[in-house]
Every structure is written in C-alpha cells, then in structure tokens.
PDB file of C-alpha atoms and ligand atoms in Angstrom:
ATOM      1  CA  UNK A 499      -9.978  12.916   6.343  1.00  0.00           C
ATOM      2  CA  UNK A 500     -13.172  11.404   5.482  1.00  0.00           C
ATOM      3  CA  UNK A 501     -14.789   9.324   2.938  1.00  0.00           C
ATOM      4  CA  UNK A 502     -18.247   9.175   1.840  1.00  0.00           C
ATOM      5  CA  UNK A 503     -20.265   5.657   3.169  1.00  0.00           C
ATOM      6  CA  UNK A 504     -21.664   4.970  -0.225  1.00  0.00           C
ATOM      7  CA  UNK A 505     -18.084   3.973  -1.196  1.00  0.00           C
ATOM      8  CA  UNK A 506     -17.284   1.884   2.164  1.00  0.00           C
ATOM      9  CA  UNK A 507     -19.821   0.337   2.858  1.00  0.00           C
ATOM     10  CA  UNK A 508     -20.477  -1.775  -0.451  1.00  0.00           C
ATOM     11  CA  UNK A 509     -17.408  -2.891  -0.852  1.00  0.00           C
ATOM     12  CA  UNK A 510     -16.795  -3.940   3.429  1.00  0.00           C
ATOM     13  CA  UNK A 511     -19.730  -6.026   2.658  1.00  0.00           C
ATOM     14  CA  UNK A 512     -18.541  -7.691  -0.320  1.00  0.00           C
ATOM     15  CA  UNK A 513     -15.404  -8.750   2.237  1.00  0.00           C
ATOM     16  CA  UNK A 514     -17.212 -11.517   3.168  1.00  0.00           C
ATOM     17  CA  UNK A 515     -16.675 -13.216  -0.346  1.00  0.00           C
ATOM     18  CA  UNK A 516     -13.712 -13.193   0.108  1.00  0.00           C
ATOM     19  CA  UNK A 517     -11.224 -13.939   3.123  1.00  0.00           C
ATOM     20  CA  UNK A 518     -10.939 -10.533   4.022  1.00  0.00           C
ATOM     21  CA  UNK A 519     -11.562  -9.012   7.199  1.00  0.00           C
ATOM     22  CA  UNK A 520     -11.468  -5.521   9.084  1.00  0.00           C
ATOM     23  CA  UNK A 521     -10.960  -2.004   7.806  1.00  0.00           C
ATOM     24  CA  UNK A 522      -8.183   1.077   7.915  1.00  0.00           C
ATOM     25  CA  UNK A 523      -8.769   4.397   6.477  1.00  0.00           C
ATOM     26  CA  UNK A 524      -5.582   5.720   5.113  1.00  0.00           C
ATOM     27  CA  UNK A 525      -3.512   7.868   7.321  1.00  0.00           C
ATOM     28  CA  UNK A 526      -3.349  11.359   7.304  1.00  0.00           C
ATOM     29  CA  UNK A 527      -5.492  15.112   5.685  1.00  0.00           C
ATOM     30  CA  UNK A 528      -6.187  14.681   2.445  1.00  0.00           C
ATOM     31  CA  UNK A 529      -3.746  17.357   2.106  1.00  0.00           C
ATOM     32  CA  UNK A 530       0.020  16.200   1.627  1.00  0.00           C
ATOM     33  CA  UNK A 531       2.276  16.622  -1.704  1.00  0.00           C
ATOM     34  CA  UNK A 532       3.483  13.223  -0.978  1.00  0.00           C
ATOM     35  CA  UNK A 533       0.956   9.942  -0.783  1.00  0.00           C
ATOM     36  CA  UNK A 534       2.230   6.635   0.275  1.00  0.00           C
ATOM     37  CA  UNK A 535       0.855   3.797  -1.039  1.00  0.00           C
ATOM     38  CA  UNK A 536       1.034   0.290   0.408  1.00  0.00           C
ATOM     39  CA  UNK A 537      -0.036  -3.392  -0.164  1.00  0.00           C
ATOM     40  CA  UNK A 538      -2.773  -4.571   2.703  1.00  0.00           C
ATOM     41  CA  UNK A 539      -3.436  -4.154   6.209  1.00  0.00           C
ATOM     42  CA  UNK A 540      -1.551  -6.958   8.450  1.00  0.00           C
ATOM     43  CA  UNK A 541      -3.440  -8.093  11.905  1.00  0.00           C
ATOM     44  CA  UNK A 542      -1.896  -5.290  14.226  1.00  0.00           C
ATOM     45  CA  UNK A 543      -3.359  -2.220  11.688  1.00  0.00           C
ATOM     46  CA  UNK A 544      -6.924  -4.387  12.223  1.00  0.00           C
ATOM     47  CA  UNK A 545      -6.513  -4.052  15.792  1.00  0.00           C
ATOM     48  CA  UNK A 546      -5.661  -0.523  15.390  1.00  0.00           C
ATOM     49  CA  UNK A 547      -6.989   1.169  12.557  1.00  0.00           C
ATOM     50  CA  UNK A 548      -3.614   2.549  11.795  1.00  0.00           C
ATOM     51  CA  UNK A 549      -1.446   1.245   8.904  1.00  0.00           C
ATOM     52  CA  UNK A 550       1.880   0.452   8.861  1.00  0.00           C
ATOM     53  CA  UNK A 551       1.637   0.280  12.759  1.00  0.00           C
ATOM     54  CA  UNK A 552       3.054  -3.221  12.927  1.00  0.00           C
ATOM     55  CA  UNK A 553       6.612  -4.589  11.995  1.00  0.00           C
ATOM     56  CA  UNK A 554       6.997  -3.388   8.758  1.00  0.00           C
ATOM     57  CA  UNK A 555       5.671  -0.176  10.150  1.00  0.00           C
ATOM     58  CA  UNK A 556       8.966  -0.128  12.529  1.00  0.00           C
ATOM     59  CA  UNK A 557      10.943   0.467   9.286  1.00  0.00           C
ATOM     60  CA  UNK A 558       8.771   2.752   7.067  1.00  0.00           C
ATOM     61  CA  UNK A 559       9.563   5.167  10.342  1.00  0.00           C
ATOM     62  CA  UNK A 560      13.467   4.379   9.667  1.00  0.00           C
ATOM     63  CA  UNK A 561      13.107   4.902   6.029  1.00  0.00           C
ATOM     64  CA  UNK A 562      11.029   7.727   6.501  1.00  0.00           C
ATOM     65  CA  UNK A 563      13.675   9.354   8.550  1.00  0.00           C
ATOM     66  CA  UNK A 564      16.353   9.011   5.883  1.00  0.00           C
ATOM     67  CA  UNK A 565      14.117  10.819   4.111  1.00  0.00           C
ATOM     68  CA  UNK A 566      13.801  13.390   6.423  1.00  0.00           C
ATOM     69  CA  UNK A 567       9.897  12.798   6.729  1.00  0.00           C
ATOM     70  CA  UNK A 568       8.105  11.934   9.213  1.00  0.00           C
ATOM     71  CA  UNK A 569       4.518  10.952   9.066  1.00  0.00           C
ATOM     72  CA  UNK A 570       2.770  13.787   9.670  1.00  0.00           C
ATOM     73  CA  UNK A 571       3.999  14.677   6.327  1.00  0.00           C
ATOM     74  CA  UNK A 572       2.405  12.449   3.734  1.00  0.00           C
ATOM     75  CA  UNK A 573      -0.405  10.296   3.525  1.00  0.00           C
ATOM     76  CA  UNK A 574      -0.941   6.626   3.858  1.00  0.00           C
ATOM     77  CA  UNK A 575      -2.740   4.116   2.326  1.00  0.00           C
ATOM     78  CA  UNK A 576      -2.751   1.380   1.003  1.00  0.00           C
ATOM     79  CA  UNK A 577      -4.194  -1.116  -2.216  1.00  0.00           C
ATOM     80  CA  UNK A 578      -6.549  -3.096  -0.580  1.00  0.00           C
ATOM     81  CA  UNK A 579      -7.558  -1.818   3.016  1.00  0.00           C
ATOM     82  CA  UNK A 580      -8.718  -5.424   4.788  1.00  0.00           C
ATOM     83  CA  UNK A 581      -6.634  -7.801   5.488  1.00  0.00           C
ATOM     84  CA  UNK A 582      -6.319 -10.881   3.495  1.00  0.00           C
ATOM     85  CA  UNK A 583      -5.841 -14.006   5.186  1.00  0.00           C
ATOM     86  CA  UNK A 584      -4.696 -17.495   4.675  1.00  0.00           C
ATOM     87  CA  UNK A 585      -5.926 -20.421   5.764  1.00  0.00           C
ATOM     88  CA  UNK A 586      -3.422 -23.261   8.008  1.00  0.00           C
ATOM     89  CA  UNK A 587      -3.727 -25.634  10.498  1.00  0.00           C
ATOM     90  CA  UNK A 588      -0.735 -25.929  12.764  1.00  0.00           C
ATOM     91  CA  UNK A 589       0.303 -28.715  15.230  1.00  0.00           C
ATOM     92  CA  UNK A 590       1.233 -27.070  19.211  1.00  0.00           C
ATOM     93  CA  UNK A 591       3.534 -28.307  20.878  1.00  0.00           C
ATOM     94  CA  UNK A 592       0.143 -29.771  23.063  1.00  0.00           C
ATOM     95  CA  UNK A 593      -0.361 -31.822  20.086  1.00  0.00           C
ATOM     96  CA  UNK A 594      -3.545 -29.670  19.684  1.00  0.00           C
ATOM     97  CA  UNK A 595      -4.805 -28.661  16.089  1.00  0.00           C
ATOM     98  CA  UNK A 596      -4.811 -25.184  15.455  1.00  0.00           C
ATOM     99  CA  UNK A 597      -6.368 -23.301  13.163  1.00  0.00           C
ATOM    100  CA  UNK A 598      -4.060 -19.566  11.669  1.00  0.00           C
ATOM    101  CA  UNK A 599      -5.236 -17.436   9.402  1.00  0.00           C
ATOM    102  CA  UNK A 600      -1.945 -15.231   8.510  1.00  0.00           C
ATOM    103  CA  UNK A 601      -1.197 -12.922   5.811  1.00  0.00           C
ATOM    104  CA  UNK A 602      -1.258 -13.122   2.684  1.00  0.00           C
ATOM    105  CA  UNK A 603      -1.091 -11.146  -0.786  1.00  0.00           C
ATOM    106  CA  UNK A 604      -3.889  -9.863  -2.019  1.00  0.00           C
ATOM    107  CA  UNK A 605      -5.747 -11.417  -5.209  1.00  0.00           C
ATOM    108  CA  UNK A 606      -5.961  -9.600  -8.135  1.00  0.00           C
ATOM    109  CA  UNK A 607      -9.805  -9.605  -7.264  1.00  0.00           C
ATOM    110  CA  UNK A 608      -9.803  -8.281  -3.767  1.00  0.00           C
ATOM    111  CA  UNK A 609      -7.271  -5.421  -5.608  1.00  0.00           C
ATOM    112  CA  UNK A 610     -10.047  -4.669  -7.737  1.00  0.00           C
ATOM    113  CA  UNK A 611     -13.270  -4.636  -5.230  1.00  0.00           C
ATOM    114  CA  UNK A 612     -10.682  -2.151  -3.276  1.00  0.00           C
ATOM    115  CA  UNK A 613     -10.073  -0.001  -6.101  1.00  0.00           C
ATOM    116  CA  UNK A 614     -12.370   2.388  -5.833  1.00  0.00           C
ATOM    117  CA  UNK A 615     -11.302   3.402  -2.901  1.00  0.00           C
ATOM    118  CA  UNK A 616      -7.774   4.036  -3.588  1.00  0.00           C
ATOM    119  CA  UNK A 617      -8.970   6.039  -6.693  1.00  0.00           C
ATOM    120  CA  UNK A 618     -11.159   8.049  -4.864  1.00  0.00           C
ATOM    121  CA  UNK A 619      -8.010   9.182  -2.164  1.00  0.00           C
ATOM    122  CA  UNK A 620      -5.727   9.751  -4.996  1.00  0.00           C
ATOM    123  CA  UNK A 621      -8.692  12.277  -6.650  1.00  0.00           C
ATOM    124  CA  UNK A 622      -8.580  13.968  -3.612  1.00  0.00           C
ATOM    125  CA  UNK A 623      -5.229  13.885  -2.246  1.00  0.00           C
ATOM    126  CA  UNK A 624      -3.226  15.147  -5.398  1.00  0.00           C
ATOM    127  CA  UNK A 625      -0.651  13.816  -4.694  1.00  0.00           C
ATOM    128  CA  UNK A 626       2.202  15.465  -6.536  1.00  0.00           C
ATOM    129  CA  UNK A 627       4.389  12.345  -6.058  1.00  0.00           C
ATOM    130  CA  UNK A 628       2.856   8.775  -5.245  1.00  0.00           C
ATOM    131  CA  UNK A 629       5.630   6.286  -3.573  1.00  0.00           C
ATOM    132  CA  UNK A 630       4.500   2.818  -3.820  1.00  0.00           C
ATOM    133  CA  UNK A 631       5.659   0.412  -1.299  1.00  0.00           C
ATOM    134  CA  UNK A 632       6.401  -2.470  -3.311  1.00  0.00           C
ATOM    135  CA  UNK A 633       5.388  -4.668  -6.343  1.00  0.00           C
ATOM    136  CA  UNK A 634       1.294  -4.736  -5.493  1.00  0.00           C
ATOM    137  CA  UNK A 635       0.890  -1.212  -5.451  1.00  0.00           C
ATOM    138  CA  UNK A 636       3.017  -0.612  -8.001  1.00  0.00           C
ATOM    139  CA  UNK A 637       1.469  -2.842 -10.758  1.00  0.00           C
ATOM    140  CA  UNK A 638      -1.904  -2.071  -9.470  1.00  0.00           C
ATOM    141  CA  UNK A 639      -0.685   1.769 -10.548  1.00  0.00           C
ATOM    142  CA  UNK A 640       1.368   1.197 -13.597  1.00  0.00           C
ATOM    143  CA  UNK A 641       1.488  -2.309 -14.855  1.00  0.00           C
ATOM    144  CA  UNK A 642       0.901  -5.752 -14.004  1.00  0.00           C
ATOM    145  CA  UNK A 643       4.307  -6.553 -15.552  1.00  0.00           C
ATOM    146  CA  UNK A 644       6.225  -4.300 -14.010  1.00  0.00           C
ATOM    147  CA  UNK A 645       8.580  -5.163 -11.036  1.00  0.00           C
ATOM    148  CA  UNK A 646      10.087  -3.169  -7.817  1.00  0.00           C
ATOM    149  CA  UNK A 647      13.781  -4.481  -8.279  1.00  0.00           C
ATOM    150  CA  UNK A 648      13.941  -3.594 -11.804  1.00  0.00           C
ATOM    151  CA  UNK A 649      12.250  -0.052 -11.305  1.00  0.00           C
ATOM    152  CA  UNK A 650      13.530   1.021  -7.630  1.00  0.00           C
ATOM    153  CA  UNK A 651      14.996   4.340  -7.264  1.00  0.00           C
ATOM    154  CA  UNK A 652      13.978   5.940 -10.398  1.00  0.00           C
ATOM    155  CA  UNK A 653      11.340   8.304 -10.945  1.00  0.00           C
ATOM    156  CA  UNK A 654       8.106   6.571 -13.284  1.00  0.00           C
ATOM    157  CA  UNK A 655       6.047   9.435 -14.920  1.00  0.00           C
ATOM    158  CA  UNK A 656       2.551   8.941 -16.797  1.00  0.00           C
ATOM    159  CA  UNK A 657      -0.924   7.930 -16.519  1.00  0.00           C
ATOM    160  CA  UNK A 658      -1.760   5.681 -14.135  1.00  0.00           C
ATOM    161  CA  UNK A 659      -4.666   3.204 -13.810  1.00  0.00           C
ATOM    162  CA  UNK A 660      -7.989   3.916 -12.653  1.00  0.00           C
ATOM    163  CA  UNK A 661     -10.881   1.816 -12.099  1.00  0.00           C
ATOM    164  CA  UNK A 662     -13.605   2.571 -15.591  1.00  0.00           C
ATOM    165  CA  UNK A 663     -17.368   2.404 -15.676  1.00  0.00           C
ATOM    166  CA  UNK A 664     -17.228  -0.416 -17.275  1.00  0.00           C
ATOM    167  CA  UNK A 665     -15.816  -1.904 -14.092  1.00  0.00           C
ATOM    168  CA  UNK A 666     -11.811  -2.520 -16.005  1.00  0.00           C
ATOM    169  CA  UNK A 667      -8.855  -0.623 -15.754  1.00  0.00           C
ATOM    170  CA  UNK A 668      -7.902   2.517 -17.817  1.00  0.00           C
ATOM    171  CA  UNK A 669      -5.834   5.113 -18.299  1.00  0.00           C
ATOM    172  CA  UNK A 670      -5.877   8.347 -15.911  1.00  0.00           C
ATOM    173  CA  UNK A 671      -6.644  11.097 -17.830  1.00  0.00           C
ATOM    174  CA  UNK A 672      -3.533  12.847 -16.387  1.00  0.00           C
ATOM    175  CA  UNK A 673      -0.303  11.984 -15.497  1.00  0.00           C
ATOM    176  CA  UNK A 674       1.380  11.025 -12.203  1.00  0.00           C
ATOM    177  CA  UNK A 675       4.615  11.012 -10.292  1.00  0.00           C
ATOM    178  CA  UNK A 676       5.412   7.543  -9.564  1.00  0.00           C
ATOM    179  CA  UNK A 677       8.969   6.989  -6.717  1.00  0.00           C
ATOM    180  CA  UNK A 678       9.203   2.256  -7.048  1.00  0.00           C
ATOM    181  CA  UNK A 679      10.853   1.678  -3.429  1.00  0.00           C
ATOM    182  CA  UNK A 680      10.623  -2.033  -1.818  1.00  0.00           C
ATOM    183  CA  UNK A 681       7.673  -2.915   0.819  1.00  0.00           C
ATOM    184  CA  UNK A 682       9.265  -1.849   4.444  1.00  0.00           C
ATOM    185  CA  UNK A 683       8.388  -5.719   4.924  1.00  0.00           C
ATOM    186  CA  UNK A 684      10.336  -6.923   2.257  1.00  0.00           C
ATOM    187  CA  UNK A 685      13.759  -6.190   4.623  1.00  0.00           C
ATOM    188  CA  UNK A 686      11.790  -9.408   7.262  1.00  0.00           C
ATOM    189  CA  UNK A 687      12.881 -11.787   3.799  1.00  0.00           C
ATOM    190  CA  UNK A 688      15.397 -10.058   1.600  1.00  0.00           C
ATOM    191  CA  UNK A 689      17.797  -8.467   3.817  1.00  0.00           C
ATOM    192  CA  UNK A 690      20.076  -8.605   0.438  1.00  0.00           C
ATOM    193  CA  UNK A 691      18.059  -5.963  -0.339  1.00  0.00           C
ATOM    194  CA  UNK A 692      18.700  -3.001   2.512  1.00  0.00           C
ATOM    195  CA  UNK A 693      21.699  -0.838   0.995  1.00  0.00           C
ATOM    196  CA  UNK A 694      18.940  -0.813  -2.171  1.00  0.00           C
ATOM    197  CA  UNK A 695      16.343  -0.237  -0.149  1.00  0.00           C
ATOM    198  CA  UNK A 696      18.260   2.671   1.900  1.00  0.00           C
ATOM    199  CA  UNK A 697      20.066   4.289  -1.070  1.00  0.00           C
ATOM    200  CA  UNK A 698      16.066   4.230  -2.522  1.00  0.00           C
ATOM    201  CA  UNK A 699      14.776   6.589   0.410  1.00  0.00           C
ATOM    202  CA  UNK A 700      18.417   8.851   0.158  1.00  0.00           C
ATOM    203  CA  UNK A 701      17.542   9.036  -3.389  1.00  0.00           C
ATOM    204  CA  UNK A 702      14.099  10.419  -2.886  1.00  0.00           C
ATOM    205  CA  UNK A 703      15.576  12.749  -0.020  1.00  0.00           C
ATOM    206  CA  UNK A 704      17.658  14.786  -2.787  1.00  0.00           C
ATOM    207  CA  UNK A 705      14.572  14.883  -4.954  1.00  0.00           C
ATOM    208  CA  UNK A 706      12.266  16.074  -2.962  1.00  0.00           C
ATOM    209  CA  UNK A 707      15.168  18.960  -1.592  1.00  0.00           C
ATOM    210  CA  UNK A 708      15.663  19.825  -5.277  1.00  0.00           C
ATOM    211  CA  UNK A 709      11.659  19.717  -5.988  1.00  0.00           C
ATOM    212  CA  UNK A 710      12.554  17.682  -9.043  1.00  0.00           C
ATOM    213  CA  UNK A 711       9.419  15.895  -9.477  1.00  0.00           C
TER     214      UNK A 711
HETATM  215  N1  URA B 532       1.448  -3.304   5.064  1.00  0.00           N
HETATM  216  C1  URA B 532       0.892  -2.258   4.392  1.00  0.00           C
HETATM  217  O1  URA B 532       1.287  -2.278   3.157  1.00  0.00           O
HETATM  218  N2  URA B 532       0.416  -1.932   4.793  1.00  0.00           N
HETATM  219  C2  URA B 532       0.198  -2.021   6.397  1.00  0.00           C
HETATM  220  O2  URA B 532      -0.759  -1.027   7.096  1.00  0.00           O
HETATM  221  C3  URA B 532       0.694  -2.858   6.634  1.00  0.00           C
HETATM  222  C4  URA B 532       1.935  -3.194   6.015  1.00  0.00           C
END
C-alpha cells in the first residue's frame, strides 16, 4: 500500500494549523473487499504507526473475530489520519501543574483537510463493503444527520460523499455499500451498547457468508 507523496505532504504541512499530530497510514493491501473506517488515531497509534493498536484496537479484534474476520482480510483506515488533541491543565498528586493533550473528536475542518486521503483510499481499494466504525465515519461518508444508534447493523447502499474540485463535498458517481456500527471505543463510555455491538458483528458474519452485499 503506497500513497502519493504529493497527496500526503500538503496535508501534513497543514496539520500545524490545527491541533493535529503525527500521521498513521491505512493498514492492509489495497485489495480486500472489506474496508473499515474509524475516526482518528490516538496516542498509541501515533507511536506504532498502525491503526487500532491501542485499547480500541483490542475491542476491534474481538468484534472482527465474531464476524470470522482477521486484520489481514480487511483494509483499515480512519477519517482523519493524525491525532486530534485538546488542551487540559491538571494538578498532579505532588501539586504540580501538568499540561495534558487528551484525544478529542476531529473537527469538521480537520475532516475536510484529510478528506482527499480517504477519497484516494476508497478509490484504490474499491471496497465491496465499507464498515463505518462510529458516527464520525458514518457522517463523513453519508450524511451529517445520520446517527449510529438509528442505522447500525443494517446495510445502506448509495453514493457517498467525496471532495469535489471546488473543495466541497459532492456525491460519488458510483454507489457503495456501507455497514454502520459502533466505534469500538464506544463500549468504554457506554456498556449498554455491548449486546447491540455483538449483534451487529454477528449480522455482518451472515451478510458475508451469504455474499448479500
Ligand atoms: N480510533 C480510530 O478511529 N482509529 C484508531 O486507529 C484508533 C482509535
């Protein structure tokens, strides 16, 4: 998997205008039928350079296994390729002031900055099925008004959003099949979704087995 430098370099250069750090490439060959799209890397991924290698990654591996999939059967990437960080001041136990840079959701301008990368990957992978991991991917691909709670676990088919020459999103000429489900980290904040999340991946297993996508 290679990306043209002329695509990446201007994006990395512009990261400085935002609170974005590091860069994580998508993982896998440009050949699998299934593409997984997350939100943005966290601290661990910025260090390892591999998507979903932190806490959320362990959850992702469990759910992939439910669907009978392994990482080498899928292409994994995210909406934003650099880590969006916030600023927090904390007082540690010794009473010292410590500056923290916690992960945060990517902002619309950051999603727009990284949009050509995701468009490029989708154009190269030509996935038969895209698993949108969480609301960020779902909104970026289909519609800002869509929510995971209302659409998870069911196939959606239609044109997706891609960046046009005028720098605005437009509908892709071709249709894609999207399977929306929860972001693997969602379970850390809301244990109640666990049974729905497992049911989604069981459902995905059936969809894959019956090739109904
Ligand atoms: N969340 C993502 O969307 N991607 C990662 O690589 C890690 C967490």
